[in-house]
Amino acid sequence: MSGVEVITFGCRLNTYESEVMRSQAEAAGLNNAILVNTCAVTGEAVRQARQAIRRARRDNPHARIIVTGCAAQTEKQTFAEMPEVDAVLGNEEKLKAASYRALPDFGVSAEEKLRVNDIMSVRHTAPQMVKHIDGHVRAFIQVQNGCDHRCTFCVIPYGRGNSRSVPMGAVVDQARHLVESGYREIVLTGVDATSYGADLPGEPTLGLLAKTLLKQVPDIRRLRLSSIDSIEADRHLMDLIAEEPRFMPHLHLSLQHGDDMILKRMKRRHLRADALSFIEEVRRLRPEISFGADMIAGFPTETEEMFENAMRLAEEADIAHLHVFPYSPRPGTPAARMPQLDRSLIKDRAARLRTTGQMLYQRHLDKMVGTRQWLLVENNGLAHTENFTLVAVPGLRPRDIVEATISGHNGKHLDMQLTAAAAA
């Protein structure tokens, strides 16, 4: 191979950072290299990364393989000891051209492979200018990194460090640049995006940042948030939901569970009633909005009754896009030291929760039939509605925004018929 290939796991923030990594590695003159940007959110994510590394070595025996990302930050020795790996970079180091210029030679020891800083010592997130997001018609912008909260199941703060925000002016500049490059939808990403601004002068909020973006960059056609913690939603964000048509009617919530005792043991900052109240208020402000949510099945000490509370919350909240994670103990977290459930029970509950999610998604698709929707066309013959529902759009040009009537669905995506004046 030649050039730089990037293999990305995990969140939208990783997708954004992979483009930064590529540009920095190329600026450093790196060639014949594979960068693996890992995720640490579950043990399965780490396993998949290790599997991808071994496969990359088999397919590219002479390439240099550099592993980075959250799993490399939290389990650096694990990857350094893999014979397929030539170097391990931390989450801070991966974004700097100098890191790629200083890579060790082949055949070095595990310790010499390591270039991983203490992430907790990082106090600022430097703005990064990305020209494009490879393979995506939506552009991601990092507005925040790290997390100050310590949920008992989560290892991510130890991979990302404490919360730090990108200055508002830099976010506006990046958005303007991406819109000028032809992107019509912008997605704001972060590890804990709703904590945005607490470390900046004047303590601006995520909602205020979004308002400012839409005002300063009027050519943004669609603006989304990647994921939010509803307990941190500010009044500016609620204003956008109620009043701004360019702010897309879809929110992905970090719910994690629906039982108050489990939420407390997770050290979450909301209870069941808080989540339902937020969702009810948002729906009052924007009736067409849809919700996604992350939920964990099989958390330590979870009884059958507690699990059923989680399923009932998903149904009561009418979560259209439910992301289910079977609980996975992460090294060094408090939950890993709690009484664990049997793995077969965890898998069974995750399957049951996914079945609930599928039922809710079918119900959501049914409600969409007969409606008129504006669609952003993707690269793969699919599009997303404003409320983030997939639609089949064979033959349409990527990045176009078209209006269509939803004619039916196949259980996975919607079908459509273009309206007379379709494009915009």
GROMACS .gro file of C-alpha atoms in nm:
model
  424
    1MET     CA    1   0.000   0.000   0.000
    2SER     CA    2   0.096   0.366  -0.021
    3GLY     CA    3  -0.022   0.673   0.162
    4VAL     CA    4  -0.211   0.671   0.494
    5GLU     CA    5  -0.515   0.454   0.568
    6VAL     CA    6  -0.727   0.518   0.878
    7ILE     CA    7  -0.944   0.255   1.047
    8THR     CA    8  -1.196   0.417   1.282
    9PHE     CA    9  -1.398   0.268   1.567
   10GLY     CA   10  -1.652   0.432   1.796
   11CYS     CA   11  -1.814   0.772   1.808
   12ARG     CA   12  -1.855   1.065   1.571
   13LEU     CA   13  -1.580   1.248   1.757
   14ASN     CA   14  -1.343   0.968   1.658
   15THR     CA   15  -1.462   1.004   1.297
   16TYR     CA   16  -1.377   1.374   1.307
   17GLU     CA   17  -1.041   1.314   1.474
   18SER     CA   18  -0.952   1.048   1.217
   19GLU     CA   19  -0.954   1.319   0.952
   20VAL     CA   20  -0.725   1.532   1.170
   21MET     CA   21  -0.496   1.231   1.217
   22ARG     CA   22  -0.482   1.167   0.843
   23SER     CA   23  -0.391   1.527   0.762
   24GLN     CA   24  -0.130   1.547   1.039
   25ALA     CA   25   0.029   1.215   0.938
   26GLU     CA   26   0.044   1.320   0.574
   27ALA     CA   27   0.193   1.657   0.674
   28ALA     CA   28   0.462   1.465   0.863
   29GLY     CA   29   0.545   1.272   0.545
   30LEU     CA   30   0.417   0.937   0.673
   31ASN     CA   31   0.364   0.678   0.400
   32ASN     CA   32   0.269   0.312   0.379
   33ALA     CA   33   0.096   0.341   0.716
   34ILE     CA   34  -0.228   0.229   0.880
   35LEU     CA   35  -0.367   0.433   1.169
   36VAL     CA   36  -0.614   0.250   1.393
   37ASN     CA   37  -0.831   0.490   1.596
   38THR     CA   38  -0.977   0.273   1.873
   39CYS     CA   39  -1.278   0.292   2.106
   40ALA     CA   40  -1.282   0.185   2.473
   41VAL     CA   41  -1.652   0.212   2.555
   42THR     CA   42  -1.698  -0.167   2.574
   43GLY     CA   43  -1.478  -0.474   2.592
   44GLU     CA   44  -1.624  -0.577   2.255
   45ALA     CA   45  -1.498  -0.252   2.097
   46VAL     CA   46  -1.146  -0.332   2.219
   47ARG     CA   47  -1.171  -0.690   2.089
   48GLN     CA   48  -1.282  -0.566   1.747
   49ALA     CA   49  -0.988  -0.324   1.734
   50ARG     CA   50  -0.739  -0.601   1.812
   51GLN     CA   51  -0.899  -0.819   1.547
   52ALA     CA   52  -0.877  -0.537   1.290
   53ILE     CA   53  -0.509  -0.483   1.374
   54ARG     CA   54  -0.425  -0.849   1.315
   55ARG     CA   55  -0.620  -0.848   0.988
   56ALA     CA   56  -0.445  -0.526   0.875
   57ARG     CA   57  -0.106  -0.686   0.937
   58ARG     CA   58  -0.199  -0.998   0.739
   59ASP     CA   59  -0.319  -0.788   0.447
   60ASN     CA   60  -0.031  -0.536   0.464
   61PRO     CA   61   0.280  -0.713   0.594
   62HIS     CA   62   0.514  -0.423   0.518
   63ALA     CA   63   0.294  -0.132   0.636
   64ARG     CA   64   0.357   0.056   0.958
   65ILE     CA   65   0.063   0.011   1.198
   66ILE     CA   66   0.003   0.287   1.454
   67VAL     CA   67  -0.266   0.237   1.716
   68THR     CA   68  -0.430   0.527   1.897
   69GLY     CA   69  -0.766   0.639   2.038
   70CYS     CA   70  -0.938   0.577   2.371
   71ALA     CA   71  -0.849   0.208   2.406
   72ALA     CA   72  -0.485   0.285   2.329
   73GLN     CA   73  -0.495   0.554   2.599
   74THR     CA   74  -0.654   0.332   2.866
   75GLU     CA   75  -0.493  -0.002   2.770
   76LYS     CA   76  -0.166   0.110   2.613
   77GLN     CA   77   0.033  -0.194   2.723
   78THR     CA   78  -0.220  -0.431   2.568
   79PHE     CA   79  -0.161  -0.282   2.224
   80ALA     CA   80   0.212  -0.223   2.268
   81GLU     CA   81   0.260  -0.595   2.335
   82MET     CA   82   0.088  -0.692   2.009
   83PRO     CA   83   0.361  -0.796   1.760
   84GLU     CA   84   0.154  -0.648   1.475
   85VAL     CA   85   0.176  -0.296   1.624
   86ASP     CA   86   0.465  -0.060   1.547
   87ALA     CA   87   0.366   0.231   1.771
   88VAL     CA   88   0.098   0.338   2.019
   89LEU     CA   89  -0.005   0.704   2.039
   90GLY     CA   90  -0.223   0.865   2.305
   91ASN     CA   91  -0.536   1.067   2.234
   92GLU     CA   92  -0.344   1.394   2.262
   93GLU     CA   93  -0.045   1.278   2.060
   94LYS     CA   94  -0.252   1.146   1.768
   95LEU     CA   95  -0.354   1.500   1.664
   96LYS     CA   96   0.004   1.633   1.622
   97ALA     CA   97   0.223   1.600   1.314
   98ALA     CA   98   0.531   1.586   1.538
   99SER     CA   99   0.409   1.254   1.682
  100TYR     CA  100   0.421   1.094   1.338
  101ARG     CA  101   0.765   1.238   1.262
  102ALA     CA  102   0.901   1.085   1.583
  103LEU     CA  103   0.776   0.729   1.533
  104PRO     CA  104   1.017   0.451   1.633
  105ASP     CA  105   1.171   0.211   1.386
  106PHE     CA  106   1.042  -0.140   1.328
  107GLY     CA  107   1.139  -0.412   1.574
  108VAL     CA  108   1.152  -0.198   1.889
  109SER     CA  109   1.039  -0.315   2.232
  110ALA     CA  110   0.690  -0.265   2.371
  111GLU     CA  111   0.807   0.024   2.591
  112GLU     CA  112   0.975   0.203   2.303
  113LYS     CA  113   0.654   0.179   2.102
  114LEU     CA  114   0.464   0.394   2.351
  115ARG     CA  115   0.392   0.764   2.297
  116VAL     CA  116   0.109   0.808   2.548
  117ASN     CA  117   0.090   1.116   2.771
  118ASP     CA  118  -0.106   1.157   3.097
  119ILE     CA  119  -0.437   1.268   2.948
  120MET     CA  120  -0.549   1.419   3.280
  121SER     CA  121  -0.272   1.678   3.246
  122VAL     CA  122  -0.427   1.818   2.925
  123ARG     CA  123  -0.614   2.141   2.995
  124HIS     CA  124  -0.705   2.271   2.649
  125THR     CA  125  -0.844   2.137   2.322
  126ALA     CA  126  -0.674   2.297   2.025
  127PRO     CA  127  -0.904   2.389   1.735
  128GLN     CA  128  -0.850   2.166   1.430
  129MET     CA  129  -0.939   2.269   1.075
  130VAL     CA  130  -1.076   1.977   0.875
  131LYS     CA  131  -1.126   2.011   0.499
  132HIS     CA  132  -1.366   1.720   0.460
  133ILE     CA  133  -1.500   1.413   0.640
  134ASP     CA  134  -1.409   1.114   0.426
  135GLY     CA  135  -1.712   0.910   0.317
  136HIS     CA  136  -1.970   1.135   0.485
  137VAL     CA  137  -2.213   1.392   0.346
  138ARG     CA  138  -2.260   1.538   0.695
  139ALA     CA  139  -1.966   1.726   0.844
  140PHE     CA  140  -1.869   1.679   1.208
  141ILE     CA  141  -1.716   1.954   1.419
  142GLN     CA  142  -1.553   1.887   1.754
  143VAL     CA  143  -1.673   2.146   2.005
  144GLN     CA  144  -1.567   1.974   2.329
  145ASN     CA  145  -1.352   1.689   2.457
  146GLY     CA  146  -1.321   1.498   2.784
  147CYS     CA  147  -1.564   1.463   3.074
  148ASP     CA  148  -1.570   1.587   3.434
  149HIS     CA  149  -1.829   1.330   3.543
  150ARG     CA  150  -1.745   0.984   3.670
  151CYS     CA  151  -2.025   0.744   3.584
  152THR     CA  152  -1.938   0.418   3.754
  153PHE     CA  153  -1.948   0.211   3.433
  154CYS     CA  154  -1.751   0.448   3.211
  155VAL     CA  155  -1.381   0.441   3.127
  156ILE     CA  156  -1.397   0.725   2.874
  157PRO     CA  157  -1.281   1.008   3.108
  158TYR     CA  158  -0.959   0.811   3.156
  159GLY     CA  159  -0.917   0.796   2.780
  160ARG     CA  160  -1.020   1.154   2.708
  161GLY     CA  161  -0.931   1.351   3.020
  162ASN     CA  162  -1.131   1.626   3.184
  163SER     CA  163  -1.379   1.845   2.998
  164ARG     CA  164  -1.240   2.120   2.779
  165SER     CA  165  -1.410   2.329   2.512
  166VAL     CA  166  -1.310   2.463   2.171
  167PRO     CA  167  -1.345   2.845   2.161
  168MET     CA  168  -1.662   2.959   1.990
  169GLY     CA  169  -1.483   3.160   1.722
  170ALA     CA  170  -1.284   2.856   1.612
  171VAL     CA  171  -1.604   2.649   1.581
  172VAL     CA  172  -1.763   2.923   1.368
  173ASP     CA  173  -1.455   2.935   1.142
  174GLN     CA  174  -1.459   2.557   1.097
  175ALA     CA  175  -1.831   2.557   1.017
  176ARG     CA  176  -1.790   2.835   0.762
  177HIS     CA  177  -1.503   2.647   0.597
  178LEU     CA  178  -1.702   2.323   0.573
  179VAL     CA  179  -2.012   2.494   0.433
  180GLU     CA  180  -1.793   2.662   0.170
  181SER     CA  181  -1.664   2.313   0.085
  182GLY     CA  182  -2.019   2.205   0.002
  183TYR     CA  183  -2.145   2.048   0.326
  184ARG     CA  184  -2.510   2.127   0.393
  185GLU     CA  185  -2.543   1.959   0.732
  186ILE     CA  186  -2.319   2.017   1.034
  187VAL     CA  187  -2.309   1.787   1.340
  188LEU     CA  188  -2.158   1.922   1.664
  189THR     CA  189  -1.973   1.650   1.852
  190GLY     CA  190  -1.808   1.604   2.190
  191VAL     CA  191  -1.760   1.353   2.466
  192ASP     CA  192  -1.998   1.547   2.693
  193ALA     CA  193  -2.118   1.814   2.451
  194THR     CA  194  -2.376   1.967   2.683
  195SER     CA  195  -2.097   2.063   2.925
  196TYR     CA  196  -1.964   2.293   2.651
  197GLY     CA  197  -1.830   2.630   2.760
  198ALA     CA  198  -1.795   2.586   3.137
  199ASP     CA  199  -1.418   2.632   3.103
  200LEU     CA  200  -1.436   2.928   2.861
  201PRO     CA  201  -1.458   3.301   2.943
  202GLY     CA  202  -1.820   3.397   3.003
  203GLU     CA  203  -1.921   3.029   3.022
  204PRO     CA  204  -2.117   3.007   2.695
  205THR     CA  205  -2.346   2.706   2.660
  206LEU     CA  206  -2.394   2.451   2.384
  207GLY     CA  207  -2.728   2.611   2.296
  208LEU     CA  208  -2.569   2.954   2.269
  209LEU     CA  209  -2.293   2.810   2.050
  210ALA     CA  210  -2.553   2.654   1.818
  211LYS     CA  211  -2.748   2.982   1.801
  212THR     CA  212  -2.430   3.173   1.720
  213LEU     CA  213  -2.333   2.925   1.447
  214LEU     CA  214  -2.667   2.957   1.271
  215LYS     CA  215  -2.648   3.336   1.291
  216GLN     CA  216  -2.284   3.372   1.185
  217VAL     CA  217  -2.295   3.102   0.915
  218PRO     CA  218  -2.641   3.150   0.757
  219ASP     CA  219  -2.565   2.901   0.477
  220ILE     CA  220  -2.580   2.608   0.720
  221ARG     CA  221  -2.889   2.426   0.597
  222ARG     CA  222  -2.914   2.169   0.877
  223LEU     CA  223  -2.756   2.160   1.223
  224ARG     CA  224  -2.752   1.858   1.455
  225LEU     CA  225  -2.607   1.756   1.788
  226SER     CA  226  -2.438   1.416   1.818
  227SER     CA  227  -2.550   1.325   2.172
  228ILE     CA  228  -2.662   1.517   2.477
  229ASP     CA  229  -2.715   1.475   2.848
  230SER     CA  230  -3.070   1.606   2.895
  231ILE     CA  231  -3.005   1.726   3.250
  232GLU     CA  232  -2.762   1.985   3.106
  233ALA     CA  233  -2.991   2.123   2.833
  234ASP     CA  234  -2.990   2.505   2.854
  235ARG     CA  235  -3.257   2.763   2.765
  236HIS     CA  236  -3.085   2.854   2.437
  237LEU     CA  237  -3.105   2.492   2.327
  238MET     CA  238  -3.474   2.480   2.415
  239ASP     CA  239  -3.528   2.801   2.214
  240LEU     CA  240  -3.365   2.640   1.911
  241ILE     CA  241  -3.582   2.331   1.942
  242ALA     CA  242  -3.895   2.547   1.953
  243GLU     CA  243  -3.811   2.817   1.700
  244GLU     CA  244  -3.531   2.728   1.456
  245PRO     CA  245  -3.623   2.515   1.151
  246ARG     CA  246  -3.255   2.465   1.061
  247PHE     CA  247  -3.202   2.292   1.396
  248MET     CA  248  -3.296   1.934   1.314
  249PRO     CA  249  -3.581   1.767   1.509
  250HIS     CA  250  -3.380   1.476   1.647
  251LEU     CA  251  -3.197   1.436   1.978
  252HIS     CA  252  -2.986   1.142   2.090
  253LEU     CA  253  -2.998   1.114   2.468
  254SER     CA  254  -2.756   0.952   2.709
  255LEU     CA  255  -3.025   0.782   2.920
  256GLN     CA  256  -2.840   0.455   3.011
  257HIS     CA  257  -3.126   0.311   3.219
  258GLY     CA  258  -3.484   0.354   3.337
  259ASP     CA  259  -3.467   0.244   3.699
  260ASP     CA  260  -3.386   0.502   3.966
  261MET     CA  261  -3.174   0.269   4.182
  262ILE     CA  262  -2.961   0.162   3.886
  263LEU     CA  263  -2.928   0.524   3.772
  264LYS     CA  264  -2.799   0.612   4.119
  265ARG     CA  265  -2.555   0.320   4.115
  266MET     CA  266  -2.441   0.435   3.773
  267LYS     CA  267  -2.384   0.780   3.928
  268ARG     CA  268  -2.600   0.942   3.663
  269ARG     CA  269  -2.729   1.291   3.735
  270HIS     CA  270  -3.090   1.232   3.629
  271LEU     CA  271  -3.369   1.006   3.744
  272ARG     CA  272  -3.645   0.841   3.545
  273ALA     CA  273  -3.890   1.128   3.599
  274ASP     CA  274  -3.631   1.383   3.481
  275ALA     CA  275  -3.585   1.201   3.150
  276LEU     CA  276  -3.958   1.167   3.086
  277SER     CA  277  -4.023   1.529   3.179
  278PHE     CA  278  -3.754   1.653   2.939
  279ILE     CA  279  -3.883   1.440   2.653
  280GLU     CA  280  -4.241   1.554   2.714
  281GLU     CA  281  -4.137   1.921   2.714
  282VAL     CA  282  -3.932   1.886   2.395
  283ARG     CA  283  -4.219   1.712   2.219
  284ARG     CA  284  -4.450   1.994   2.326
  285LEU     CA  285  -4.209   2.244   2.167
  286ARG     CA  286  -4.141   2.034   1.852
  287PRO     CA  287  -4.406   1.767   1.792
  288GLU     CA  288  -4.227   1.612   1.491
  289ILE     CA  289  -3.906   1.544   1.687
  290SER     CA  290  -3.768   1.191   1.724
  291PHE     CA  291  -3.541   1.059   1.996
  292GLY     CA  292  -3.252   0.819   2.006
  293ALA     CA  293  -3.101   0.691   2.329
  294ASP     CA  294  -2.820   0.478   2.469
  295MET     CA  295  -2.925   0.217   2.724
  296ILE     CA  296  -2.725  -0.047   2.910
  297ALA     CA  297  -2.867  -0.394   2.982
  298GLY     CA  298  -2.738  -0.611   3.263
  299PHE     CA  299  -2.571  -0.350   3.483
  300PRO     CA  300  -2.439  -0.502   3.811
  301THR     CA  301  -2.715  -0.566   4.071
  302GLU     CA  302  -2.990  -0.520   3.807
  303THR     CA  303  -3.294  -0.728   3.903
  304GLU     CA  304  -3.565  -0.838   3.662
  305GLU     CA  305  -3.792  -0.562   3.796
  306MET     CA  306  -3.520  -0.301   3.742
  307PHE     CA  307  -3.463  -0.425   3.389
  308GLU     CA  308  -3.834  -0.408   3.313
  309ASN     CA  309  -3.831  -0.045   3.432
  310ALA     CA  310  -3.569   0.022   3.165
  311MET     CA  311  -3.785  -0.138   2.896
  312ARG     CA  312  -4.090   0.056   3.013
  313LEU     CA  313  -3.898   0.384   3.001
  314ALA     CA  314  -3.804   0.320   2.637
  315GLU     CA  315  -4.171   0.255   2.557
  316GLU     CA  316  -4.310   0.548   2.758
  317ALA     CA  317  -4.056   0.784   2.602
  318ASP     CA  318  -4.126   0.634   2.255
  319ILE     CA  319  -3.756   0.611   2.168
  320ALA     CA  320  -3.737   0.559   1.793
  321HIS     CA  321  -3.364   0.486   1.772
  322LEU     CA  322  -3.260   0.273   2.070
  323HIS     CA  323  -2.889   0.185   2.100
  324VAL     CA  324  -2.851  -0.110   2.336
  325PHE     CA  325  -2.523  -0.201   2.505
  326PRO     CA  326  -2.487  -0.523   2.703
  327TYR     CA  327  -2.300  -0.423   3.019
  328SER     CA  328  -1.927  -0.478   2.985
  329PRO     CA  329  -1.700  -0.432   3.292
  330ARG     CA  330  -1.424  -0.187   3.210
  331PRO     CA  331  -1.094  -0.213   3.404
  332GLY     CA  332  -1.057   0.036   3.687
  333THR     CA  333  -1.422   0.148   3.701
  334PRO     CA  334  -1.631   0.120   4.021
  335ALA     CA  335  -1.899  -0.086   3.846
  336ALA     CA  336  -1.643  -0.353   3.761
  337ARG     CA  337  -1.607  -0.415   4.136
  338MET     CA  338  -1.983  -0.446   4.194
  339PRO     CA  339  -2.162  -0.786   4.202
  340GLN     CA  340  -2.177  -0.894   3.836
  341LEU     CA  341  -2.461  -1.067   3.654
  342ASP     CA  342  -2.409  -1.385   3.458
  343ARG     CA  343  -2.300  -1.310   3.099
  344SER     CA  344  -2.581  -1.522   2.953
  345LEU     CA  345  -2.838  -1.318   3.150
  346ILE     CA  346  -2.681  -0.993   3.030
  347LYS     CA  347  -2.698  -1.111   2.667
  348ASP     CA  348  -3.060  -1.221   2.713
  349ARG     CA  349  -3.165  -0.886   2.856
  350ALA     CA  350  -2.981  -0.698   2.584
  351ALA     CA  351  -3.166  -0.905   2.323
  352ARG     CA  352  -3.500  -0.834   2.489
  353LEU     CA  353  -3.426  -0.463   2.505
  354ARG     CA  354  -3.326  -0.466   2.137
  355THR     CA  355  -3.657  -0.635   2.056
  356THR     CA  356  -3.835  -0.350   2.233
  357GLY     CA  357  -3.624  -0.105   2.035
  358GLN     CA  358  -3.716  -0.275   1.708
  359MET     CA  359  -4.086  -0.258   1.796
  360LEU     CA  360  -4.052   0.114   1.871
  361TYR     CA  361  -3.866   0.171   1.544
  362GLN     CA  362  -4.141  -0.005   1.347
  363ARG     CA  363  -4.399   0.213   1.520
  364HIS     CA  364  -4.194   0.520   1.426
  365LEU     CA  365  -4.172   0.411   1.061
  366ASP     CA  366  -4.549   0.352   1.051
  367LYS     CA  367  -4.612   0.708   1.173
  368MET     CA  368  -4.389   0.851   0.901
  369VAL     CA  369  -4.585   0.698   0.611
  370GLY     CA  370  -4.788   0.960   0.425
  371THR     CA  371  -4.585   1.256   0.552
  372ARG     CA  372  -4.381   1.500   0.346
  373GLN     CA  373  -4.013   1.513   0.438
  374TRP     CA  374  -3.697   1.697   0.336
  375LEU     CA  375  -3.416   1.445   0.280
  376LEU     CA  376  -3.037   1.482   0.273
  377VAL     CA  377  -2.905   1.228   0.021
  378GLU     CA  378  -2.615   1.008   0.136
  379ASN     CA  379  -2.350   0.820  -0.066
  380ASN     CA  380  -2.514   0.477  -0.051
  381GLY     CA  381  -2.857   0.522  -0.207
  382LEU     CA  382  -3.005   0.625   0.127
  383ALA     CA  383  -3.100   0.958   0.282
  384HIS     CA  384  -3.193   1.092   0.624
  385THR     CA  385  -3.507   1.285   0.705
  386GLU     CA  386  -3.480   1.585   0.932
  387ASN     CA  387  -3.573   1.359   1.227
  388PHE     CA  388  -3.291   1.121   1.128
  389THR     CA  389  -3.493   0.838   0.975
  390LEU     CA  390  -3.340   0.642   0.686
  391VAL     CA  391  -3.508   0.661   0.345
  392ALA     CA  392  -3.422   0.471   0.025
  393VAL     CA  393  -3.345   0.721  -0.255
  394PRO     CA  394  -3.205   0.521  -0.550
  395GLY     CA  395  -3.039   0.727  -0.821
  396LEU     CA  396  -3.027   1.059  -0.637
  397ARG     CA  397  -2.709   1.264  -0.606
  398PRO     CA  398  -2.524   1.271  -0.271
  399ARG     CA  399  -2.546   1.597  -0.071
  400ASP     CA  400  -2.865   1.706  -0.247
  401ILE     CA  401  -3.158   1.804  -0.027
  402VAL     CA  402  -3.490   1.693  -0.179
  403GLU     CA  403  -3.854   1.692  -0.076
  404ALA     CA  404  -4.046   1.365  -0.091
  405THR     CA  405  -4.366   1.198   0.024
  406ILE     CA  406  -4.310   0.886   0.234
  407SER     CA  407  -4.495   0.604   0.058
  408GLY     CA  408  -4.416   0.306   0.284
  409HIS     CA  409  -4.134   0.116   0.451
  410ASN     CA  410  -3.971  -0.227   0.453
  411GLY     CA  411  -3.906  -0.244   0.829
  412LYS     CA  412  -3.555  -0.104   0.792
  413HIS     CA  413  -3.597   0.219   0.598
  414LEU     CA  414  -3.868   0.434   0.446
  415ASP     CA  415  -3.964   0.443   0.078
  416MET     CA  416  -4.047   0.770  -0.095
  417GLN     CA  417  -4.184   0.947  -0.400
  418LEU     CA  418  -4.032   1.280  -0.499
  419THR     CA  419  -4.263   1.581  -0.497
  420ALA     CA  420  -4.304   1.793  -0.809
  421ALA     CA  421  -4.056   2.060  -0.695
  422ALA     CA  422  -3.818   1.822  -0.523
  423ALA     CA  423  -3.475   1.982  -0.499
  424ALA     CA  424  -3.365   2.270  -0.281
   0.00000   0.00000   0.00000
